Amino acid sequence: MVIKMKFTRLLLVLLTLIFTFVSNNFAQPNPSMLSKKYRLSKLKKIMLAPDQWQPFPKASERDAWLSLPQNVQKQLINRAKKYVNYTWPDLPATFFLDFVRTGNRDKYQQARDFRREALCNLVLAECVEGKGNFLDDIVNGIWVTCEESYWDVPAHLATQAQGYGLPDVAEPTVDIFASETGALLAWTAYLLGGQIDAISPILKQRIQIELEKRILTPCLERDDFGWMGFRDDNPVNNHNPWCNSNWLIVVLLNEQNKERRIAAVGKILKSLDVFIAGYPPDGGCDEGPGYWNQAAGSLFDCLDLLYTATTGSINSYDESIIQEMAKYIYRAHVSDQYFINFADASPRISIEADLAYRFGKRIGDATMMKFGAFMADLYQKRGLTFWGNIGRQLHAIFNYAELHSAIKEQPLLRDVWLENLQVVTARSEQGSAKGLYVAAKGGHNGESHNHNDVGNFIVYLDGEPMIIDVGVEAYTKKTFSAQRYEIWTMQSAYHNLPTINGVMQKDGREFSARNVNYFADDNFAELKLDIAGAYPSSKMHLI
Amino acid sequence: MTEAAQQIDLTLMTVCQVNLESPGKIVLERDRNSSDGMPITLKVFYNDSKFQLELENVKLTDKQLKAVWKNEVTRILFRTIAPTARDTWQMKIVP
């Protein structure tokens, strides 16, 4: 069964389904790009000691904080005022148990997220204002965080020996939100160390104890956290660079033992190599653009931390695969707030604009820098300037003046063909959102955050979605279970695809597009692909 | 196909209002987000001798989907009228 999608610029999209009978292998990038190039012996020579690595001014360096633009200072202080005398939300065991009892993730995660946001905002406000007005609430935030039984969320207990349910404090496991919490406390101690020491030296000691117990030791000693990529049974996704970036921050700021510090960085490089090796040469993110912030974006966090912590000795920005992974995000951009949203993605996502700008700058891509500046401006007009984790906010704060005075332009590329991911986009005119825009995909149904959607397409007109990919509902226990494809948004019947005798596409790497051909010139763009292989063959008899 | 498929259904998902203007022609219409106020339309042409149309209004209850698409999306189902072993269908989508 062949679908041919022909996009004639300015005029039409022609969709042809041909019912007659009619691979997706690619050369993997170097699987040891980082760890072989930067072996432990080399790391020993090039890594800065903890007290030498000063990535941002500490709160006590008043001139740096007071020289920030006035609107930035005001915004950071104002948003933290509501957290003065803050009542830290409770995290009762029954909230935690919701996940196994009802599948609901929200109640626990929301309360937990409020805590993290409060502490992050208080810390940054105190750094800017420097008057001690936020310190007591910061102390409360540190204390309450250190007293939590588990820093991650109920849905991430997979590695725990006792399985899902309540967390076992005797076995601290690490996934993305535990690592984020570790990094938040590490930054807090780094930025405000002197101030919190003056209240009680116990505070920093406590942070150090918790970081040792919950992040540094388990990450160094265990190899079975799925995100690390050292187990054979599961491919890695955004969790890999996301966790590694946070672990790396904790190592760089808090690991005082030189041998352990080098060993941890070496292990992080090895783990990142697994992630990079899973990417095709075109840099396409099979999890969808909604995960770019945490996939390629978190890899950039790691590369940038490594770059600065070795005074530029670790420099991978000239590697083709790194550059392609960066560019994916603007290649998946429809216009303004919209992105193509195959896989678990909303069409409206908030990309980390400052990160995109800095990533573009590091790889020397002016288009990406302008894109980052454009998105930063777009989000700022909607009241979104500083968000995300504290490490990224620190960059966005100290890069604010440059980012907001940079040239802003959305790329609006006329044609994109990601030949490995098998995603095509075409629009009527380069540089304009006017007219038609089409995106379509081949690929396979074993992609990360997969929907059964081989052959799916979307159509925008004048920048507005018309024929759509619905996207994904809020995650529940069912989302990442054996029942995933019972959810309607994951099914081919609710994508722009055929259903044959009531049979939908099937999940699995083997259910894929075949004979995928792409062509584009000034007049049209065409994608032709056989999608029969995405359906269970026992139900379809193709000649 | 070695044997005729009894039923082939082709889905189009849309956030637009769906007007079945005439046999073989559907008009998708929605308001623009931009300020000029004029609705935006896209026409879908198909072979009405081969397909029967069904519209399914999919009510959205999930907050994440509602935040993007509001209360509902429409699934347009093009259902083949006769069993098919070998055929070629074309659909044109034009502004």
Tab-separated table of C-alpha atoms in Angstrom, chain A residues 317 323 327 358-369:
chain	number	residue	atom	x	y	z
A	317	TYR	CA	30.766	21.253	18.591
A	323	GLN	CA	25.282	19.987	14.838
A	327	LYS	CA	19.335	21.983	14.026
A	358	ARG	CA	23.617	29.430	22.771
A	359	PHE	CA	23.669	26.034	21.051
A	360	GLY	CA	23.492	27.816	17.687
A	361	LYS	CA	26.338	30.087	18.730
A	362	ARG	CA	28.553	27.188	19.783
A	363	ILE	CA	28.051	25.359	16.484
A	364	GLY	CA	28.357	28.566	14.467
A	365	ASP	CA	24.841	28.482	13.037
A	366	ALA	CA	23.456	31.993	12.539
A	367	THR	CA	20.029	30.634	11.531
A	368	MET	CA	19.698	28.860	14.861
A	369	MET	CA	20.827	31.919	16.803
